[in-house]
Coordinates of C-alpha atoms and ligand atoms in Angstrom, one line a residue:
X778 CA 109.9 128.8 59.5
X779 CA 110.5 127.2 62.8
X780 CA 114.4 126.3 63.2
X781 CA 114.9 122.9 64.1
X782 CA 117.7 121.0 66.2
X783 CA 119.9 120.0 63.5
X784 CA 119.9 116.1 64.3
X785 CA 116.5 116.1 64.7
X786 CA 115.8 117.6 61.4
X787 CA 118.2 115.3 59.9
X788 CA 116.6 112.0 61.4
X789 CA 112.7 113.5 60.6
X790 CA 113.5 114.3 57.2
X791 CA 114.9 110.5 56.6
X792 CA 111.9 109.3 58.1
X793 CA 109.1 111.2 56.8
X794 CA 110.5 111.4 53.0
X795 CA 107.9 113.6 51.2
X796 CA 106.0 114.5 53.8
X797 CA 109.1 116.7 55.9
X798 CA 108.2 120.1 54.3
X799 CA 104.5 119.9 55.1
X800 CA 105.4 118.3 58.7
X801 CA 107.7 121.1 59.3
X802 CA 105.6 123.8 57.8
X803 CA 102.7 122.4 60.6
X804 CA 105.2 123.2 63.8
X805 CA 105.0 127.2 62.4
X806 CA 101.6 127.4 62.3
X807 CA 99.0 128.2 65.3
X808 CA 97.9 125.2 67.7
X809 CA 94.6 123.6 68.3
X810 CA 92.9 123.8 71.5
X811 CA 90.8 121.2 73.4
X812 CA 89.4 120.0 76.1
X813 CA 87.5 117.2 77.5
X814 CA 84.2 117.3 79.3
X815 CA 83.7 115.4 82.6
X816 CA 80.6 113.5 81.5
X817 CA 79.7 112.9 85.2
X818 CA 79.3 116.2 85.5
X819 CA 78.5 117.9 81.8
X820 CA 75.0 116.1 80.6
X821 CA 74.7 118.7 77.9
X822 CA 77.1 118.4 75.2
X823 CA 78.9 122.1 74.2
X824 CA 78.0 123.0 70.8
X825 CA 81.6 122.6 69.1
X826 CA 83.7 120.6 67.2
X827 CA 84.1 116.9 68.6
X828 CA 87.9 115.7 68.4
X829 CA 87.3 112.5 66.0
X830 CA 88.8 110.1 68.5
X831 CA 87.4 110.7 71.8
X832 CA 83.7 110.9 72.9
X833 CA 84.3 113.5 75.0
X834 CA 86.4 115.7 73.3
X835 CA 85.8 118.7 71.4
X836 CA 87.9 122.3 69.6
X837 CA 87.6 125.4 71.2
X838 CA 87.7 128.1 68.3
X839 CA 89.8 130.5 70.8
X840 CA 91.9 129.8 74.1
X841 CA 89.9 131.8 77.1
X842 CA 91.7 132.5 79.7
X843 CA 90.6 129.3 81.6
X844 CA 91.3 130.8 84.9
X845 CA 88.3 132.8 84.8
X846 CA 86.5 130.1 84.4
X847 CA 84.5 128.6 87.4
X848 CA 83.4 125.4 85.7
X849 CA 87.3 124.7 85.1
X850 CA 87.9 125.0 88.7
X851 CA 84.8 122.8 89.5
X852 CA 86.7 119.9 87.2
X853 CA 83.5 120.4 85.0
X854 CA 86.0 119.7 81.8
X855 CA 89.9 119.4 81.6
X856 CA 92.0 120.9 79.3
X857 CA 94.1 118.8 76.9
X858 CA 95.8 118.2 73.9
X859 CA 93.5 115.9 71.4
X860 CA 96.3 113.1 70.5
X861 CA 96.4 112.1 74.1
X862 CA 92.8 111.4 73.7
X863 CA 93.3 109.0 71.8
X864 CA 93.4 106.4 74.8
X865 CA 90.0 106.1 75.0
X866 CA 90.5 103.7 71.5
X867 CA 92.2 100.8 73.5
X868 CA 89.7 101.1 76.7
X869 CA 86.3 101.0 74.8
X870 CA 86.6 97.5 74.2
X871 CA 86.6 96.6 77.3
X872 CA 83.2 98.0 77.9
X873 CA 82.2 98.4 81.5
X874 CA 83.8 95.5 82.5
X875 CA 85.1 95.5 86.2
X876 CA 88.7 96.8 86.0
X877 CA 92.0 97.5 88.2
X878 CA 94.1 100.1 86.4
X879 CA 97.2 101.7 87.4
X880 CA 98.4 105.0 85.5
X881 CA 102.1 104.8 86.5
X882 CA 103.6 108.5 85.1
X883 CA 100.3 110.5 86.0
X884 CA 101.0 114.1 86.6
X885 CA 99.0 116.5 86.4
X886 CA 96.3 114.1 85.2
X887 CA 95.0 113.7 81.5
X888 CA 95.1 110.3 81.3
X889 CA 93.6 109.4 84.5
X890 CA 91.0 112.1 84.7
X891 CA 90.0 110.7 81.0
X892 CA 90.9 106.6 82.5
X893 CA 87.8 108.2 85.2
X894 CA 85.9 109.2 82.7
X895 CA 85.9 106.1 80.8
X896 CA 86.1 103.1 83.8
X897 CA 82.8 102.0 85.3
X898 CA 82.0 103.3 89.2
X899 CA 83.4 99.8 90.2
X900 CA 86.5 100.1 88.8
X901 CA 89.4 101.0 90.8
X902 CA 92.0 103.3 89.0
X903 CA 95.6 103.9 90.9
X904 CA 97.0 107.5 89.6
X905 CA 100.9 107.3 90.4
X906 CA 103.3 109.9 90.6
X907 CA 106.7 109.6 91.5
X908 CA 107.6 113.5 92.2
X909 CA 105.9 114.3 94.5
X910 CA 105.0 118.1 93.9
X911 CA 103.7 116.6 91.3
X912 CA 101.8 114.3 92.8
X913 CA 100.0 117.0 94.7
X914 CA 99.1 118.7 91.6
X915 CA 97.6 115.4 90.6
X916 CA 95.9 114.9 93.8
X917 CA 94.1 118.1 93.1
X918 CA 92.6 117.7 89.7
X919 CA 91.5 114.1 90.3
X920 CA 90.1 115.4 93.2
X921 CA 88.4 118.4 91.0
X922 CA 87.1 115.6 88.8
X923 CA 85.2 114.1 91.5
X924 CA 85.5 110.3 91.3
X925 CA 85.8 108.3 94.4
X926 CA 86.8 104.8 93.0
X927 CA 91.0 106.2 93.0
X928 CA 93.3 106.3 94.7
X929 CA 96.7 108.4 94.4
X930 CA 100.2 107.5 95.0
X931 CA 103.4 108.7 95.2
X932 CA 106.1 105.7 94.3
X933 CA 108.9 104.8 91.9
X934 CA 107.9 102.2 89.3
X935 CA 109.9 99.6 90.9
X936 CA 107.7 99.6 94.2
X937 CA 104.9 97.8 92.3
X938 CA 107.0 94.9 91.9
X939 CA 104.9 94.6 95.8
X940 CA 101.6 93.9 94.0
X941 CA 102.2 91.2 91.3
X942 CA 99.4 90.7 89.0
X943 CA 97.7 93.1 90.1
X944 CA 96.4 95.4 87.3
X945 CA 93.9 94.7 84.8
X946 CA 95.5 98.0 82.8
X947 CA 98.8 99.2 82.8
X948 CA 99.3 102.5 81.6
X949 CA 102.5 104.2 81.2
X950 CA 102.5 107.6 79.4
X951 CA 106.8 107.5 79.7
X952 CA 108.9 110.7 80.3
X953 CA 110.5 111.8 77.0
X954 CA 112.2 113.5 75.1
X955 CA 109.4 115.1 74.0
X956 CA 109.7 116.0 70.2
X957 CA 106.3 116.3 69.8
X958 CA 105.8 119.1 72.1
X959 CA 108.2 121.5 70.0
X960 CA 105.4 123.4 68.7
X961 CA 103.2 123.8 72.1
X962 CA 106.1 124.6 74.3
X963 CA 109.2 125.9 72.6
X964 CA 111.6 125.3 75.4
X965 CA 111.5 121.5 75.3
X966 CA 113.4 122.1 71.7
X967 CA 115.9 123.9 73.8
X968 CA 116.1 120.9 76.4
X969 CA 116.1 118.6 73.3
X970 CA 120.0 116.6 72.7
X971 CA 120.4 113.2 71.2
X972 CA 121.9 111.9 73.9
X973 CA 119.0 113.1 75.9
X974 CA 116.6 111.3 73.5
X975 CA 118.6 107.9 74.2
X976 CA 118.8 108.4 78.1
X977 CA 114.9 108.7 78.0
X978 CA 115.2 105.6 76.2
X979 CA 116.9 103.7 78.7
X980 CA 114.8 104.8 81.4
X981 CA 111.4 103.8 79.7
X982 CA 113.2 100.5 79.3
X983 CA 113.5 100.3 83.1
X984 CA 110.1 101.6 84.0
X985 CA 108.4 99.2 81.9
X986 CA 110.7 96.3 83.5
X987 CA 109.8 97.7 86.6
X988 CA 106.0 97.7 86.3
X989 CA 105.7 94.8 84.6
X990 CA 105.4 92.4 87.0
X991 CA 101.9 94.0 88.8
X992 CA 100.4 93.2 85.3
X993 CA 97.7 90.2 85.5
X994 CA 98.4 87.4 83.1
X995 CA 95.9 88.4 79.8
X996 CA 96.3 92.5 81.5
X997 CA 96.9 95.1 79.0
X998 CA 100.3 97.6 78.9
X999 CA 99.6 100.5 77.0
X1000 CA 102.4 102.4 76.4
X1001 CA 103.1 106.4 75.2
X1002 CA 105.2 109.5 74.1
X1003 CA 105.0 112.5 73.0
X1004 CA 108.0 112.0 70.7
X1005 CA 108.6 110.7 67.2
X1006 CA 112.1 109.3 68.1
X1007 CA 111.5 105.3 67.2
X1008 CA 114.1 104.7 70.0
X1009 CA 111.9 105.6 72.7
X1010 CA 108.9 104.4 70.6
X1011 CA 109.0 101.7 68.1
X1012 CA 112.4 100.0 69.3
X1013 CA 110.8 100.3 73.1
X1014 CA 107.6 97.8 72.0
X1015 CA 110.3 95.6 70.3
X1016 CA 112.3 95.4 73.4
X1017 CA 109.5 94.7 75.3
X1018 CA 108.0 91.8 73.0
X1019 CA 111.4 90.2 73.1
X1020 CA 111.5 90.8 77.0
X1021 CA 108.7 89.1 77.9
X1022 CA 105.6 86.6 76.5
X1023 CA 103.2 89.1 74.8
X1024 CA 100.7 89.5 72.0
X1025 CA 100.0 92.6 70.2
X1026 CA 96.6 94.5 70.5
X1027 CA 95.6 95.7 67.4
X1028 CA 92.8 98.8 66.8
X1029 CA 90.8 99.1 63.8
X1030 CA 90.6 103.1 62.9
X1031 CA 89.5 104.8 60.1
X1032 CA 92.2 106.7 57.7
X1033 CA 89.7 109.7 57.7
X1034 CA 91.5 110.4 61.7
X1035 CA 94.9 110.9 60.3
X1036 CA 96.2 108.6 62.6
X1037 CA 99.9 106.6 60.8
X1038 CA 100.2 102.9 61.4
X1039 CA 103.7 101.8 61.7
X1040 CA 105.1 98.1 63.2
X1041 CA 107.8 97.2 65.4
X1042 CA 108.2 93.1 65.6
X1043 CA 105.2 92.7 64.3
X1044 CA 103.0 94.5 66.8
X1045 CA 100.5 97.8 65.3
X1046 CA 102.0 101.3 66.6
X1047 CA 100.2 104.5 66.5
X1048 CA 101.8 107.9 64.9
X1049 CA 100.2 111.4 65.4
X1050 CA 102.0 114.2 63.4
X1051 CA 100.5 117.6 63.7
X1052 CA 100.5 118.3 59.9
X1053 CA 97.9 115.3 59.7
X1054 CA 95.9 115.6 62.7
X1055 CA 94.8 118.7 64.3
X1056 CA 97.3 118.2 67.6
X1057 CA 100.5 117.9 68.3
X1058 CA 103.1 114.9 68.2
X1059 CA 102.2 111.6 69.9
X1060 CA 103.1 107.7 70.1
X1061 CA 101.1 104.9 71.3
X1062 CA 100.9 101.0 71.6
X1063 CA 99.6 98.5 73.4
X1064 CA 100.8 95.0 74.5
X1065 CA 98.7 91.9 75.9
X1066 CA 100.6 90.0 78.8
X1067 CA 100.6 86.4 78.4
X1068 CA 102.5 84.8 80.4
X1069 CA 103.0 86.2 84.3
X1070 CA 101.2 86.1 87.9
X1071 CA 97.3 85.3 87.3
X1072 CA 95.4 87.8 89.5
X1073 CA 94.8 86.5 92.7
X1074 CA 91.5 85.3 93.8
X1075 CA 89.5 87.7 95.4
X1076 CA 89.7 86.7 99.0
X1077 CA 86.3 86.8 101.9
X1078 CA 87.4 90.9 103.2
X1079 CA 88.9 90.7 106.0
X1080 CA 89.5 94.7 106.2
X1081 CA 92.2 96.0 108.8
X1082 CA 90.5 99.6 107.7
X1083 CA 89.2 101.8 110.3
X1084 CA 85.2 102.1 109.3
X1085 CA 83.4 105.0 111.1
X1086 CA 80.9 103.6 113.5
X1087 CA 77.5 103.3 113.3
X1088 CA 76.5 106.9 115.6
X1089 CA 79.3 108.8 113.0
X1090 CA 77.7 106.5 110.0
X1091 CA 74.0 108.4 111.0
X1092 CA 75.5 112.2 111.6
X1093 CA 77.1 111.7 108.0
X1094 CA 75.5 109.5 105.8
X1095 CA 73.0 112.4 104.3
X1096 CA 75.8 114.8 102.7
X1097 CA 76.5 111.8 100.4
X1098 CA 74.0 109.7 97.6
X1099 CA 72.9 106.6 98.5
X1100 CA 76.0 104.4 96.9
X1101 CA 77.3 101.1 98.0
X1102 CA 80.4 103.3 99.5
X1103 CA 81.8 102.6 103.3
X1104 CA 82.7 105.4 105.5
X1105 CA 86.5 105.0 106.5
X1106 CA 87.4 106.9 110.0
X1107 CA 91.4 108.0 110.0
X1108 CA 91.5 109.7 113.1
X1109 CA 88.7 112.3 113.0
X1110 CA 88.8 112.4 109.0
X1111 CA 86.3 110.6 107.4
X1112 CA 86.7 109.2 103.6
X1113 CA 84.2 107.8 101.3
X1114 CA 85.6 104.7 99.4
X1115 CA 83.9 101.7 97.4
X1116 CA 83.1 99.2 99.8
X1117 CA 83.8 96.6 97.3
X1118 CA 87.3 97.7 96.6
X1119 CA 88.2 98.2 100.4
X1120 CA 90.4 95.2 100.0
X1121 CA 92.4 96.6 97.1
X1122 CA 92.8 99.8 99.5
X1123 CA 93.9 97.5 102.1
X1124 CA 96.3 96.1 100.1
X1125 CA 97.9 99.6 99.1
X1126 CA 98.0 101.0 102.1
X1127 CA 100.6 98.2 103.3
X1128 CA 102.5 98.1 100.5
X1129 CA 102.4 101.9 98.5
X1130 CA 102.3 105.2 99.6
X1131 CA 99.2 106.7 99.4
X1132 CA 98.5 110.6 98.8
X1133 CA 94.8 110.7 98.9
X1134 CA 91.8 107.6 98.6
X1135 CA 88.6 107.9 97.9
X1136 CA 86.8 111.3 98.9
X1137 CA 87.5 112.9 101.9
X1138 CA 83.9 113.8 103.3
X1139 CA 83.9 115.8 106.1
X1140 CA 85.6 116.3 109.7
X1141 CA 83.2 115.6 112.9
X1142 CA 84.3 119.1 115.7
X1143 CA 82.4 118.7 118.9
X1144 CA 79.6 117.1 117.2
X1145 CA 79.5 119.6 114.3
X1146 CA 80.2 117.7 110.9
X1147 CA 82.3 120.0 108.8
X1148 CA 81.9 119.3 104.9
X1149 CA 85.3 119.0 103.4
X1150 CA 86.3 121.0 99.9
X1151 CA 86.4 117.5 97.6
X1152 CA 83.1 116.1 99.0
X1153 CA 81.6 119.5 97.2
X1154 CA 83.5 119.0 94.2
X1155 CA 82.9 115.1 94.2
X1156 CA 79.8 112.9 92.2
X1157 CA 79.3 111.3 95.8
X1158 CA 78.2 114.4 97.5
X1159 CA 73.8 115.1 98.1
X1160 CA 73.5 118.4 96.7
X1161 CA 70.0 119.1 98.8
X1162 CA 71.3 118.2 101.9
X1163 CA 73.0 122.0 102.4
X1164 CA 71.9 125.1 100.9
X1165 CA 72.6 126.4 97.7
X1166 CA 73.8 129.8 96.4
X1167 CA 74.2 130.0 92.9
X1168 CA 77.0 132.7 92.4
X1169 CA 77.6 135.1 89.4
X1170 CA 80.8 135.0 87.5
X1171 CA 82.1 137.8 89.1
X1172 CA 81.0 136.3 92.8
X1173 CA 82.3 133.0 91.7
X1174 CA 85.7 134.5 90.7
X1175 CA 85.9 136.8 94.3
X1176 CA 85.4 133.3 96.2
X1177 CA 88.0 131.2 94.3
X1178 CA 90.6 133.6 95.1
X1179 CA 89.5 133.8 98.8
X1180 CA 88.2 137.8 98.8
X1181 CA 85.3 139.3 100.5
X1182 CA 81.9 139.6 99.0
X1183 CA 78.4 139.4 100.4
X1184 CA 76.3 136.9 98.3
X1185 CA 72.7 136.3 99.3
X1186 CA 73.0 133.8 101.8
X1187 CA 70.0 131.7 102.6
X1188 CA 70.5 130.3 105.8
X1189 CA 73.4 130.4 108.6
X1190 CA 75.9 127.4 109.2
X1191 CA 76.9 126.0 105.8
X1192 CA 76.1 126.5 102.3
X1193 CA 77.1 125.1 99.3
X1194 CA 78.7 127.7 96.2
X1195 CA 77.5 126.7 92.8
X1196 CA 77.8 128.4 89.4
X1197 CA 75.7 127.4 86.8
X1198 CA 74.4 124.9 89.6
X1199 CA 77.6 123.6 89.5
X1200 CA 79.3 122.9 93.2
X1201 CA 82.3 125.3 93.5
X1202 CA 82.7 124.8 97.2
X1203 CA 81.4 125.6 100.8
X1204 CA 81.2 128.6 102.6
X1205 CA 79.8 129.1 106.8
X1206 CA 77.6 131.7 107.1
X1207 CA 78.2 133.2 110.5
X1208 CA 75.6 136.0 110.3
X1209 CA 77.2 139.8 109.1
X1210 CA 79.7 137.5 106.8
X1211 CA 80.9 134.4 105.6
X1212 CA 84.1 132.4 106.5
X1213 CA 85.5 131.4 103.1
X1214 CA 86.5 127.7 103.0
X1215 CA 88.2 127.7 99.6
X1216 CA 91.5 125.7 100.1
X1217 CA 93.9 128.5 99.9
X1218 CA 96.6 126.3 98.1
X1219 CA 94.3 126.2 95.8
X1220 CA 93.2 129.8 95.5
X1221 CA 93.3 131.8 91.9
X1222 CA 96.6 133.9 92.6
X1223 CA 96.4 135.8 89.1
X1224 CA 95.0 139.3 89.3
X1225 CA 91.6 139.6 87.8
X1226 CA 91.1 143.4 88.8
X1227 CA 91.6 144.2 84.8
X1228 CA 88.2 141.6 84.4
X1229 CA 85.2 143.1 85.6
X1230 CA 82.0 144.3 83.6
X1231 CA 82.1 144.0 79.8
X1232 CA 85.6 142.6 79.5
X1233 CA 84.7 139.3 82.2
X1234 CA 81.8 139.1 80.0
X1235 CA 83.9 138.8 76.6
X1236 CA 86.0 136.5 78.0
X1237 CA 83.2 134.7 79.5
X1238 CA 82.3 134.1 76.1
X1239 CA 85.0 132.2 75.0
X1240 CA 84.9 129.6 77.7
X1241 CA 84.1 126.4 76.5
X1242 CA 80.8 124.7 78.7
X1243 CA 78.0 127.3 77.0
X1244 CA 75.9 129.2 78.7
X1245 CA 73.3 132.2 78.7
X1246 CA 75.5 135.2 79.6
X1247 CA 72.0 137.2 80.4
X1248 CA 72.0 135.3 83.7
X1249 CA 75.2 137.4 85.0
X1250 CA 73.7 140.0 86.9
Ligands
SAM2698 N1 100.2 111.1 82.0 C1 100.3 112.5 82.3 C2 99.1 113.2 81.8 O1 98.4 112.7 80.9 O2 98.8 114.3 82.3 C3 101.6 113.1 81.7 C4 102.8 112.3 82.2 S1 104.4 113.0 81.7 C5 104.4 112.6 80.0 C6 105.5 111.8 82.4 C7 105.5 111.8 83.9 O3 106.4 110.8 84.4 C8 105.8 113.1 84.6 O4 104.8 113.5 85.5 C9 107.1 112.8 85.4 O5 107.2 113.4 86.6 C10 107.1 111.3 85.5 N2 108.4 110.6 85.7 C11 109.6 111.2 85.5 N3 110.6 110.3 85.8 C12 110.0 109.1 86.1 C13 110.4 107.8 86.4 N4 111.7 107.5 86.5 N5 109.5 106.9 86.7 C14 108.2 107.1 86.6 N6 107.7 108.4 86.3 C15 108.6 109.3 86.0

C-alpha cells in the first residue's frame, strides 16, 4: 500500500466516503499507457484499445522504449496520459468551425498537439509558455506534429491583457499541485504540502484574471488540473462565476466512461479518479463568457509582414503542397503561414513574443534553397519534390542520433529520410558520404549500442504505430 501525505489522506478519505479504499488501492497498482495518433499523419488506425473519450486515442499493452522509436520522433503519435484526452469532449461541438484558440500553460504540448489535431487548417491555435526552456521543448513537438496554422509564445498570462477579445477558446491546463500525479511520478507526493496546494490556488486565481480579458464575448474558458483538491478545482469555477458574467457549458457523457460529475455554483465539473477510469487523476470545466470585448471585426489586411518576393516565391514554392499559405521572408529565413491568418500574426508579433510561426521552410545560400528540419517533419511539405530513402530501424536510429552510416542514396544534393515512408528528416549527399542535418539539439543522446539485431527487433515490437517487422533488413 502506497503511503499517503497525511492531510491529503485525511481530506480524500472525507471526500470520497466509501469509495477511499478502492481509490487508494488504485494509486498501488501498475499505470496505463497511451498515446494519441497524429491523424494528419496516421491514416491507418493501430489495432489496439481506443481510450473511450478521445478519437484518437488508444492503450498500449506494454511501455516500449519510445526512444527507439522513429515514428515518435517524426510526431507520427504523442504520448499521453488518457484523462487529459478528455478535451476533445468540449471542442467537438464546435465542429470545424473557424477558431482562434490560445493554450495559455502549454509545455511540453498535450493539449495543443491534441487542440491541432482537433481544429480545422483555418484555425489559428497560440501555444503559450511562460518558462522558457520550456517553451523550447514545446516549440519542438508542435513542430514534430507538423501543423502550420500556430504559433508559439513565450509570455506571462497577464501580457494577453494586449489582445482583448481575442480568442474564440481559452484553455488553461493550470499549474498544481498535482495530486493526481502521485501514482505516475512519485516525487510530486514529496513536493506535495497544504500550503502548497493553497498557493497553487491563488495563482490559478490570477492566471485566469489575467487571461480573461483576451476572451471574445460568447468565447469558451476551459479550465484543468491534475489534482483532486476542490480548492484549486471546484472553488476555482465558483470564483470565477462570481468574478465575472458567465454561463456554464454543460457535456452529456455516458456513465459507462467513469467520468464523476460534481457542481460548483451551479456549473457541471468533471472528476477522473484512477480507480474508475483507466488514467490517472484529472479536473476539468468549462465556462462561456458573456459579457466582455466582442471580437473585433476582421479588418481589409493591411500586413506590415515581410512576404518573400515573387523570384524567391518560384525557387520555393515546389517543396511545399499547393495550400492557400503565403511565404514570409525574415531576413534569409523563409516561413510558411496561412495567408488568411497573416493578420492575427501581425497582431502577435507587435504585441507577444513569439518563439516560432508557422513552418520554417527553407533558407535561400547563393541561390541554393536549403530545406529546413520542420518543413520535413510538417503536413505542408511536397514529399516528391526531393528524393526519398526509406531507412531501416537500425538506419533510422544511427541518423537521429547524428552517427555515420551509408544508406543507399539515390541521387546527390538532398534527400529526404523516411521510415515507414514517414519523413524523418533531410540529409545532402555530397558523393563518398552524407552531411547529417538532424538538428543536434534534438539528437537521441541515450545509448542504443545494447539495441541492435534481435533485441531492436523485440522492442520494435512493442511500439505502438504497427508494422511488418519482415521489412527490417
Ligand atoms: N498543458 C500542458 C500539456 O498538456 O502538456 C501541461 C501544462 S502543466 C500542467 C502547467 C504549465 O504551466 C507548465 O508548463 C508550467 O511551466 C506553466 N506555468 C507555471 N507557472 C505559470 C504561471 N504563473 N502562469 C502560466 N503558466 C505557468
Amino acid at each position: 500500500m502506497i503511503v499517503l501525505p497525511e492531510s491529503f489522506e485525511r481530506r480524500m478519505k472525507i471526500m470520497m466516503g466509501n469509495d477511499f479504499p478502492a481509490f487508494s488501492q488504485s494509486l498501488a497498482n501498475g499505470l496505463f499507457h497511451s498515446i494519441r495518433i497524429n491523424p494528419r499523419k496516421i491514416t491507418n488506425l493501430p489495432d489496439l484499445e481506443a481510450v473511450p473519450t478521445c478519437s484518437t486515442g488508444y492503450f498500449l499493452e506494454q511501455r516500449p522504449i519510445f526512444t527507439l522509436d522513429p515514428l515518435f520522433h517524426a510526431g507520427a503519435y504523442y504520448v499521453q496520459e488518457s484523462s487529459s484526452m478528455f478535451l476533445e469532449q468540449y471542442l467537438k461541438q464546435f465542429g470545424k468551425k473557424k477558431l482562434k484558440v490560445l493554450d495559455l500553460c502549454a509545455a511540453p504540448g498535450g493539449k495543443s498537439t491534441h487542440l491541432n489535431a482537433l481544429l480545422s487548417d483555418d484555425s489559428l491555435l497560440i501555444s503559450n509558455e511562460v518558462i522558457h526552456a520550456r517553451a523550447q521543448i514545446l516549440s519542438e513537438n508542435l513542430k514534430k506534429w507538423g501543423n502550420h496554422n500556430v504559433i508559439v509564445t513565450c509570455n506571462d498570462p497577464k501580457d494577453f491583457s494586449r489582445l482583448p477579445g481575442f480568442f474564440d477558446i481559452i484553455v488553461v491546463d493550470a499549474p498544481c499541485s498535482g495530486e493526481g500525479l502521485f501514482r505516475k511520478d512519485p516525487s510530486a507526493m514529496e513536493e506535495w504540502s497544504e500550503e502548497n496546494a493553497a498557493h497553487c490556488a491563488l495563482r490559478q486565481r490570477r492566471i485566469l484574471a489575467d487571461v480573461w480579458p483576451s476572451l471574445a464575448e460568447g468565447g469558451m474558458l476551459l479550465y484543468s488540473t491534475c489534482t483532486y483538491n476542490p480548492v484549486e478545482n471546484e472553488e476555482n469555477i465558483q470564483w470565477l462565476s462570481e468574478f465575472a458574467r458567465t454561463e456554464p457549458h454543460a457535456l452529456n457523457i455516458p456513465e459507462s466512461w467513469g467520468v464523476v460529475t460534481t457542481e460548483a455554483n451551479g456549473y457541471p465539473c468533471y472528476r477522473f479518479y484512477p480507480h474508475l477510469v483507466k488514467g490517472e487523476g484529472y479536473f476539468t470545466a468549462a465556462v462561456r463568457k458573456l459579457e466582455g470585448n466582442p471580437q473585433e471585426p476582421r479588418q481589409k489586411f493591411k500586413s506590415t509582414l515581410p512576404l518573400a518576393n515573387k523570384a524567391e516565391q518560384s525557387l520555393i514554392s515546389g517543396l511545399l503542397q499547393q495550400l492557400p499559405i503565403s511565404l514570409l521572408n525574415f531576413e534569409g529565413n523563409y516561413l510558411a503561414f496561412p495567408t488568411d491568418r497573416l493578420t492575427e500574426l501581425d497582431q502577435v508579433k507587435a504585441t507577444l513574443r513569439i518563439i516560432h510561426a508557422g513552418v520554417k521552410v527553407c533558407e535561400i545560400k547563393q541561390g541554393n534553397v536549403i530545406p529546413a528540419h520542420e518543413l520535413a517533419l510538417s503536413t505542408l511539405t511536397n514529399k516528391n519534390f526531393f528524393p526519398s530513402v526509406d531507412l531501416t530501424l537500425e538506419q533510422s536510429l544511427h541518423y537521429l542520433k547524428r552517427e555515420d552510416f551509408m544508406p543507399d542514396l539515390k541521387e546527390k544534393g538532398w534527400n529526404m529520410f523516411t521510415y515507414l515512408n514517414h519523413p524523418v528528416g533531410w540529409a545532402k549527399n555530397i558523393g563518398n558520404r552524407f552531411n547529417n542535418s538532424y538538428p543536434k539539439e534534438w539528437r537521441i543522446r541515450m545509448s542504443t549500442s545494447e539495441y541492435t539485431g534481435e533485441k531492436l527487433m523485440e522492442e520494435a515490437r512493442k511500439f505502438p504505430i504497427k508494422r511488418d517487422i519482415s521489412e527490417e533488413k
